[in-house]
Amino acid sequence: GGSASGSGGGSAGSTVGSTGGSAGSAAQPTENTATDETGSYDVLSVAVVLKQYIGEIADGLLPQDTVRDLMDVLNSGADDKNSIEAVKDALESLSVERYFTTVYILQLLAEVVRNSRLNRMDSYNLAMVWMPSLFGAVDTLDL
């Protein structure tokens, strides 16, 4: 992969221009890529490219040690304030690129869930689709 930082960009309800961040040749339009009259990519095409790009990160966007830290927080039964601090600590251990990419993707996925009545993508469906890309090959028996 290259840098995961990319540029800011449109919202979940709009199209995203074809200029800006690079995701390799997968970002180039083809006759099968849906674009609007301005040549901008539709949201579905952008989501597919983003998921593919994240999925190509060798050990997932969140390395296994970070996933373990997050699972420990989840299983700890700590109060909300302590849990939030522990999640922040786990995420801040990531490289700058992974940290900001993770934050951006989580914000994007939250926006998708807010529109789940329209797009049928609730948190469960998103977890099923995005988990392999975000967490890589996590050994669930160790969690």
Coordinates of N, CA, C and O in Angstrom, one line a residue:
G1 N 0.6 -1.2 0.0 CA 0.0 0.0 0.0 C 0.6 1.3 0.0 O 1.3 1.6 0.1
G2 N 0.3 2.4 -0.1 CA 0.9 3.7 0.0 C 0.3 4.4 1.2 O -0.1 3.8 2.1
S3 N 0.3 5.7 1.2 CA -0.2 6.5 2.3 C -1.7 6.3 2.4 O -2.4 6.3 1.4
A4 N -2.2 6.1 3.6 CA -3.6 5.9 3.8 C -4.3 7.2 4.1 O -5.5 7.2 4.3
S5 N -3.6 8.3 4.1 CA -4.2 9.5 4.5 C -5.2 10.1 3.6 O -6.3 10.5 3.9
G6 N -4.9 10.2 2.3 CA -5.9 10.7 1.3 C -6.4 12.1 1.6 O -6.0 12.7 2.6
S7 N -7.3 12.6 0.8 CA -7.9 13.9 1.1 C -9.2 13.8 1.7 O -9.9 12.8 1.6
G8 N -9.8 14.8 2.3 CA -11.1 14.9 2.9 C -12.1 14.6 1.8 O -12.0 13.8 1.1
G9 N -13.1 15.0 1.5 CA -13.9 14.6 0.4 C -15.4 14.7 0.7 O -15.7 15.1 1.8
G10 N -16.2 14.3 -0.2 CA -17.7 14.5 0.0 C -18.3 13.7 1.1 O -17.6 13.0 1.8
S11 N -19.6 13.9 1.3 CA -20.3 13.2 2.3 C -20.9 11.9 1.8 O -20.8 11.6 0.6
A12 N -21.4 11.1 2.7 CA -22.0 9.8 2.2 C -23.2 10.0 1.3 O -23.6 9.0 0.6
G13 N -23.8 11.1 1.2 CA -24.9 11.3 0.4 C -24.6 12.0 -0.9 O -25.5 12.5 -1.6
S14 N -23.3 12.2 -1.3 CA -23.0 12.9 -2.5 C -22.0 12.1 -3.3 O -21.6 11.0 -2.9
T15 N -21.6 12.6 -4.4 CA -20.5 12.0 -5.2 C -19.2 12.6 -4.8 O -19.1 13.6 -4.2
V16 N -18.2 11.8 -5.1 CA -16.8 12.3 -4.7 C -16.1 12.4 -6.0 O -16.1 11.6 -6.8
G17 N -15.4 13.6 -6.2 CA -14.7 13.9 -7.4 C -13.6 12.9 -7.7 O -13.1 12.2 -6.8
S18 N -13.2 12.8 -8.9 CA -12.2 11.8 -9.3 C -10.8 12.3 -9.1 O -9.9 11.6 -9.4
T19 N -10.6 13.6 -8.7 CA -9.3 14.0 -8.4 C -9.1 14.0 -6.9 O -10.0 13.8 -6.1
G20 N -7.9 14.1 -6.4 CA -7.6 14.0 -5.0 C -6.8 12.8 -4.7 O -6.0 12.3 -5.5
G21 N -7.1 12.1 -3.5 CA -6.3 11.0 -3.0 C -6.1 9.9 -4.1 O -6.9 9.8 -5.0
S22 N -5.1 9.1 -3.9 CA -4.8 8.1 -4.9 C -5.0 6.7 -4.3 O -4.6 6.4 -3.1
A23 N -5.7 5.9 -5.0 CA -5.9 4.5 -4.5 C -5.4 3.5 -5.6 O -5.9 2.5 -5.8
G24 N -4.4 4.0 -6.4 CA -3.9 3.1 -7.5 C -4.8 3.0 -8.7 O -5.7 3.8 -8.8
S25 N -4.5 2.0 -9.5 CA -5.3 1.9 -10.7 C -6.8 1.6 -10.5 O -7.6 1.9 -11.4
A26 N -7.1 1.1 -9.3 CA -8.5 0.8 -9.1 C -9.4 2.0 -9.1 O -10.6 2.0 -9.3
A27 N -8.8 3.2 -8.9 CA -9.6 4.5 -8.9 C -9.8 5.0 -10.3 O -10.6 6.0 -10.4
Q28 N -9.2 4.4 -11.3 CA -9.4 4.9 -12.6 C -10.8 4.5 -13.2 O -11.1 3.3 -13.0
P29 N -11.5 5.4 -13.8 CA -12.9 5.0 -14.3 C -12.7 4.0 -15.5 O -11.8 4.1 -16.2
T30 N -13.7 3.1 -15.5 CA -13.8 2.2 -16.6 C -15.2 2.3 -17.2 O -16.0 3.0 -16.6
E31 N -15.5 1.5 -18.2 CA -16.9 1.6 -18.7 C -17.9 1.0 -17.7 O -19.0 1.3 -17.8
N32 N -17.4 0.3 -16.7 CA -18.3 -0.3 -15.7 C -18.4 0.6 -14.5 O -19.1 0.2 -13.6
T33 N -17.7 1.7 -14.4 CA -17.7 2.5 -13.2 C -18.8 3.5 -13.4 O -18.9 4.2 -14.4
A34 N -19.6 3.6 -12.4 CA -20.7 4.6 -12.4 C -20.3 6.0 -12.0 O -19.7 6.2 -10.9
T35 N -20.4 6.9 -12.9 CA -20.1 8.3 -12.6 C -21.3 9.1 -13.0 O -22.1 8.7 -13.8
D36 N -21.3 10.3 -12.4 CA -22.4 11.2 -12.8 C -22.0 12.1 -14.0 O -20.9 11.9 -14.6
E37 N -22.8 13.0 -14.4 CA -22.6 13.8 -15.6 C -21.3 14.7 -15.5 O -20.7 15.1 -16.5
T38 N -20.8 14.9 -14.3 CA -19.5 15.7 -14.1 C -18.3 14.8 -14.1 O -17.2 15.3 -14.0
G39 N -18.5 13.5 -14.2 CA -17.4 12.6 -14.2 C -17.0 12.2 -12.8 O -16.0 11.5 -12.6
S40 N -17.8 12.6 -11.8 CA -17.5 12.2 -10.4 C -18.0 10.8 -10.1 O -19.0 10.4 -10.7
Y41 N -17.3 10.1 -9.2 CA -17.7 8.8 -8.9 C -18.9 8.8 -8.0 O -19.1 9.6 -7.1
D42 N -19.8 7.8 -8.2 CA -20.9 7.6 -7.3 C -20.4 7.1 -5.9 O -19.3 6.5 -5.8
V43 N -21.2 7.2 -4.9 CA -20.8 6.8 -3.6 C -20.4 5.3 -3.5 O -19.5 4.9 -2.8
L44 N -21.2 4.5 -4.1 CA -21.0 3.0 -4.1 C -19.6 2.7 -4.7 O -18.8 1.9 -4.1
S45 N -19.3 3.3 -5.8 CA -18.0 3.1 -6.4 C -16.8 3.5 -5.5 O -15.8 2.8 -5.3
V46 N -17.0 4.6 -4.8 CA -16.0 5.1 -3.9 C -15.8 4.1 -2.7 O -14.7 3.8 -2.3
A47 N -17.0 3.7 -2.2 CA -16.9 2.7 -1.1 C -16.2 1.4 -1.4 O -15.4 0.9 -0.6
V48 N -16.5 0.9 -2.6 CA -15.8 -0.3 -3.1 C -14.3 -0.1 -3.2 O -13.6 -1.0 -2.7
V49 N -13.9 1.0 -3.8 CA -12.5 1.2 -3.9 C -11.8 1.4 -2.5 O -10.7 0.9 -2.2
L50 N -12.5 2.1 -1.6 CA -12.0 2.3 -0.3 C -11.8 1.0 0.5 O -10.8 0.7 1.1
K51 N -12.8 0.2 0.4 CA -12.8 -1.1 1.1 C -11.7 -2.0 0.5 O -10.9 -2.7 1.2
Q52 N -11.5 -2.0 -0.8 CA -10.5 -2.7 -1.5 C -9.1 -2.2 -1.0 O -8.2 -3.0 -0.7
Y53 N -8.9 -0.9 -1.0 CA -7.6 -0.3 -0.6 C -7.3 -0.7 0.8 O -6.2 -1.2 1.1
I54 N -8.2 -0.6 1.7 CA -8.0 -0.9 3.1 C -7.7 -2.4 3.3 O -6.9 -2.8 4.0
G55 N -8.4 -3.2 2.5 CA -8.3 -4.7 2.5 C -6.9 -5.1 2.1 O -6.5 -6.2 2.4
E56 N -6.2 -4.3 1.3 CA -4.9 -4.7 0.8 C -3.8 -4.4 1.8 O -2.6 -4.7 1.6
I57 N -4.1 -3.7 2.9 CA -3.1 -3.5 4.0 C -2.7 -4.8 4.6 O -3.6 -5.5 5.1
A58 N -1.5 -5.2 4.6 CA -1.0 -6.5 4.9 C -1.6 -7.1 6.2 O -2.1 -8.2 6.2
D59 N -1.6 -6.3 7.3 CA -2.1 -6.9 8.6 C -3.4 -6.2 9.0 O -3.7 -6.1 10.2
G60 N -4.1 -5.6 8.0 CA -5.3 -4.9 8.3 C -5.1 -3.5 8.8 O -3.9 -3.2 9.1
L61 N -6.0 -2.7 8.7 CA -5.9 -1.3 9.2 C -5.5 -1.3 10.6 O -4.7 -0.5 11.1
L62 N -6.1 -2.1 11.4 CA -5.8 -2.2 12.9 C -5.0 -3.5 13.1 O -5.6 -4.6 13.0
P63 N -3.7 -3.3 13.5 CA -2.9 -4.5 13.8 C -3.5 -5.3 14.9 O -4.2 -4.8 15.8
Q64 N -3.1 -6.6 15.0 CA -3.7 -7.5 16.0 C -3.4 -7.0 17.4 O -4.3 -7.2 18.3
D65 N -2.3 -6.4 17.7 CA -2.1 -5.9 19.1 C -3.1 -4.8 19.5 O -3.6 -4.8 20.6
T66 N -3.4 -4.0 18.5 CA -4.4 -2.9 18.8 C -5.8 -3.6 18.9 O -6.6 -3.2 19.8
V67 N -6.1 -4.6 18.1 CA -7.4 -5.3 18.2 C -7.5 -5.9 19.6 O -8.5 -5.8 20.2
R68 N -6.4 -6.5 20.0 CA -6.4 -7.2 21.4 C -6.7 -6.1 22.5 O -7.5 -6.4 23.4
D69 N -6.0 -5.0 22.3 CA -6.2 -3.9 23.3 C -7.7 -3.5 23.3 O -8.3 -3.3 24.4
L70 N -8.3 -3.3 22.2 CA -9.7 -2.9 22.1 C -10.6 -4.0 22.6 O -11.6 -3.6 23.3
M71 N -10.3 -5.2 22.4 CA -11.1 -6.3 22.9 C -11.0 -6.4 24.4 O -12.0 -6.6 25.1
D72 N -9.8 -6.1 25.0 CA -9.6 -6.1 26.4 C -10.5 -5.0 27.0 O -11.1 -5.2 28.1
V73 N -10.6 -3.8 26.4 CA -11.4 -2.7 26.9 C -12.9 -3.2 26.9 O -13.6 -3.0 27.8
L74 N -13.3 -3.8 25.8 CA -14.7 -4.3 25.6 C -15.0 -5.3 26.7 O -16.1 -5.2 27.3
N75 N -14.1 -6.2 27.0 CA -14.4 -7.2 28.0 C -14.1 -6.8 29.4 O -14.4 -7.6 30.3
S76 N -13.6 -5.6 29.7 CA -13.2 -5.3 31.0 C -14.3 -4.9 31.9 O -14.2 -4.9 33.1
G77 N -15.4 -4.5 31.3 CA -16.5 -4.0 32.2 C -16.3 -2.7 32.8 O -17.0 -2.3 33.7
A78 N -15.3 -1.9 32.3 CA -15.0 -0.6 32.9 C -16.1 0.4 32.6 O -16.9 0.2 31.6
D79 N -16.2 1.4 33.4 CA -17.2 2.4 33.2 C -16.9 3.2 31.9 O -15.8 3.1 31.3
D80 N -17.9 3.9 31.4 CA -17.8 4.6 30.1 C -16.6 5.5 30.0 O -15.8 5.5 29.0
K81 N -16.3 6.3 31.0 CA -15.2 7.2 31.0 C -13.9 6.5 30.9 O -13.0 6.9 30.0
N82 N -13.7 5.4 31.7 CA -12.4 4.7 31.6 C -12.3 3.9 30.3 O -11.2 3.8 29.7
S83 N -13.5 3.4 29.8 CA -13.5 2.7 28.5 C -13.1 3.6 27.3 O -12.3 3.3 26.5
I84 N -13.6 4.8 27.4 CA -13.3 5.8 26.3 C -11.8 6.1 26.3 O -11.1 6.2 25.3
E85 N -11.3 6.4 27.5 CA -9.8 6.7 27.7 C -9.0 5.5 27.2 O -8.0 5.7 26.5
A86 N -9.4 4.3 27.5 CA -8.6 3.1 27.1 C -8.7 2.9 25.5 O -7.7 2.5 24.9
V87 N -9.8 3.2 24.9 CA -9.9 3.1 23.5 C -9.1 4.2 22.8 O -8.3 3.9 21.9
K88 N -9.1 5.4 23.4 CA -8.2 6.5 22.9 C -6.8 6.0 22.9 O -6.0 6.2 22.0
D89 N -6.3 5.5 24.1 CA -5.0 5.0 24.2 C -4.6 4.0 23.2 O -3.5 4.0 22.6
A90 N -5.5 3.0 22.9 CA -5.2 2.0 22.0 C -5.1 2.5 20.6 O -4.2 2.2 19.8
L91 N -6.0 3.5 20.2 CA -5.9 4.1 18.9 C -4.7 5.0 18.7 O -4.2 5.0 17.6
E92 N -4.3 5.7 19.8 CA -3.2 6.6 19.7 C -1.9 5.8 19.5 O -0.9 6.4 19.2
S93 N -1.9 4.5 19.8 CA -0.7 3.7 19.6 C -0.4 3.4 18.1 O 0.6 2.9 17.7
L94 N -1.4 3.7 17.2 CA -1.3 3.5 15.8 C -0.4 4.5 15.2 O -0.2 5.6 15.7
S95 N 0.1 4.2 14.0 CA 0.8 5.2 13.2 C -0.1 6.4 12.9 O -1.3 6.2 12.9
V96 N 0.4 7.5 12.6 CA -0.4 8.7 12.3 C -1.4 8.3 11.1 O -2.6 8.6 11.1
E97 N -0.8 7.7 10.1 CA -1.7 7.3 8.9 C -2.8 6.4 9.3 O -3.9 6.6 8.8
R98 N -2.5 5.4 10.0 CA -3.5 4.4 10.4 C -4.6 5.1 11.3 O -5.7 4.8 11.3
Y99 N -4.1 5.9 12.2 CA -5.0 6.6 13.2 C -6.0 7.4 12.4 O -7.2 7.3 12.6
F100 N -5.5 8.3 11.6 CA -6.5 9.2 10.9 C -7.3 8.5 9.9 O -8.5 8.8 9.7
T101 N -6.8 7.4 9.3 CA -7.6 6.6 8.4 C -8.7 5.9 9.1 O -9.9 5.9 8.7
T102 N -8.4 5.4 10.3 CA -9.4 4.7 11.1 C -10.5 5.7 11.6 O -11.6 5.4 11.5
V103 N -10.1 6.8 12.1 CA -11.0 7.8 12.5 C -11.9 8.2 11.4 O -13.2 8.3 11.5
Y104 N -11.4 8.5 10.2 CA -12.2 8.9 9.0 C -13.2 7.8 8.6 O -14.4 8.0 8.4
I105 N -12.7 6.5 8.6 CA -13.6 5.4 8.2 C -14.7 5.2 9.2 O -15.8 5.0 8.9
L106 N -14.4 5.3 10.5 CA -15.4 5.2 11.6 C -16.4 6.3 11.4 O -17.6 6.1 11.6
Q107 N -16.0 7.5 11.1 CA -17.0 8.6 10.9 C -17.8 8.3 9.7 O -19.1 8.5 9.7
L108 N -17.2 7.8 8.6 CA -18.0 7.5 7.4 C -19.0 6.4 7.7 O -20.2 6.5 7.3
L109 N -18.6 5.3 8.4 CA -19.5 4.2 8.7 C -20.6 4.7 9.7 O -21.7 4.2 9.5
A110 N -20.3 5.6 10.6 CA -21.4 6.1 11.4 C -22.4 6.9 10.6 O -23.6 6.8 10.9
E111 N -22.0 7.6 9.6 CA -22.9 8.3 8.7 C -23.7 7.3 7.9 O -24.9 7.5 7.7
V112 N -23.1 6.2 7.5 CA -23.9 5.2 6.8 C -25.0 4.6 7.7 O -26.1 4.4 7.3
V113 N -24.6 4.3 8.9 CA -25.6 3.8 9.9 C -26.7 4.8 10.2 O -27.9 4.4 10.3
R114 N -26.4 6.0 10.2 CA -27.4 7.1 10.4 C -28.5 7.0 9.3 O -29.6 7.4 9.5
N115 N -28.1 6.5 8.2 CA -29.0 6.5 7.0 C -29.4 5.0 6.7 O -29.9 4.7 5.6
S116 N -29.3 4.2 7.7 CA -29.6 2.8 7.5 C -31.1 2.5 7.1 O -31.4 1.5 6.4
R117 N -32.0 3.4 7.4 CA -33.4 3.2 7.0 C -33.5 3.3 5.4 O -34.4 2.7 4.8
L118 N -32.6 4.1 4.9 CA -32.6 4.3 3.4 C -31.7 3.3 2.7 O -32.0 2.8 1.6
N119 N -30.5 2.9 3.3 CA -29.5 2.1 2.6 C -29.5 0.6 3.1 O -28.7 -0.1 2.6
R120 N -30.2 0.3 4.1 CA -30.3 -1.0 4.7 C -28.9 -1.5 5.3 O -28.7 -2.7 5.4
M121 N -28.0 -0.6 5.6 CA -26.7 -0.9 6.1 C -26.7 -0.5 7.6 O -26.2 0.6 7.9
D122 N -27.1 -1.4 8.4 CA -27.1 -1.1 9.9 C -25.7 -1.5 10.4 O -24.8 -2.0 9.6
S123 N -25.4 -1.4 11.7 CA -24.1 -1.6 12.2 C -23.7 -3.1 12.0 O -22.5 -3.4 11.8
Y124 N -24.7 -4.0 12.1 CA -24.3 -5.4 12.0 C -23.9 -5.7 10.5 O -22.8 -6.4 10.3
N125 N -24.6 -5.2 9.5 CA -24.2 -5.4 8.1 C -22.9 -4.8 7.8 O -22.1 -5.4 7.2
L126 N -22.6 -3.6 8.3 CA -21.3 -3.0 8.1 C -20.2 -3.8 8.8 O -19.1 -3.9 8.2
A127 N -20.5 -4.3 10.0 CA -19.4 -5.1 10.6 C -19.1 -6.3 9.8 O -17.9 -6.7 9.7
M128 N -20.1 -7.0 9.3 CA -19.8 -8.2 8.4 C -19.0 -7.8 7.2 O -18.1 -8.6 6.8
V129 N -19.3 -6.7 6.6 CA -18.7 -6.3 5.3 C -17.2 -5.8 5.6 O -16.3 -6.1 4.9
W130 N -17.1 -5.0 6.6 CA -15.8 -4.3 6.9 C -14.9 -5.0 7.8 O -13.7 -4.7 7.8
M131 N -15.3 -5.9 8.6 CA -14.4 -6.5 9.6 C -13.2 -7.1 9.0 O -12.1 -6.8 9.5
P132 N -13.2 -7.9 7.9 CA -12.0 -8.5 7.4 C -11.0 -7.4 6.9 O -9.8 -7.5 7.1
S133 N -11.5 -6.3 6.4 CA -10.6 -5.2 5.9 C -10.0 -4.5 7.0 O -8.8 -4.1 7.0
L134 N -10.8 -4.2 8.1 CA -10.3 -3.4 9.2 C -9.3 -4.2 10.1 O -8.3 -3.7 10.5
F135 N -9.6 -5.5 10.3 CA -8.9 -6.2 11.3 C -7.9 -7.2 10.7 O -7.2 -7.9 11.4
G136 N -7.9 -7.4 9.4 CA -7.0 -8.4 8.8 C -7.3 -9.8 9.3 O -8.5 -10.1 9.6
A137 N -6.3 -10.6 9.3 CA -6.6 -12.0 9.7 C -6.4 -12.2 11.2 O -5.4 -12.6 11.7
V138 N -7.4 -11.7 12.0 CA -7.4 -11.8 13.4 C -7.8 -13.3 13.8 O -8.7 -13.8 13.3
D139 N -7.0 -13.8 14.7 CA -7.2 -15.1 15.2 C -8.3 -15.0 16.4 O -8.0 -14.6 17.5
T140 N -9.5 -15.2 16.0 CA -10.6 -15.0 17.0 C -10.6 -15.9 18.2 O -11.1 -15.6 19.2
L141 N -9.9 -17.0 18.1 CA -9.8 -17.9 19.2 C -8.9 -17.3 20.4 O -9.1 -17.6 21.5
D142 N -8.0 -16.4 20.0 CA -7.2 -15.7 21.0 C -7.9 -14.5 21.6 O -7.4 -14.0 22.6
L143 N -9.0 -14.1 21.0 CA -9.6 -12.9 21.6 C -10.6 -13.3 22.7 O -10.9 -12.8 23.5

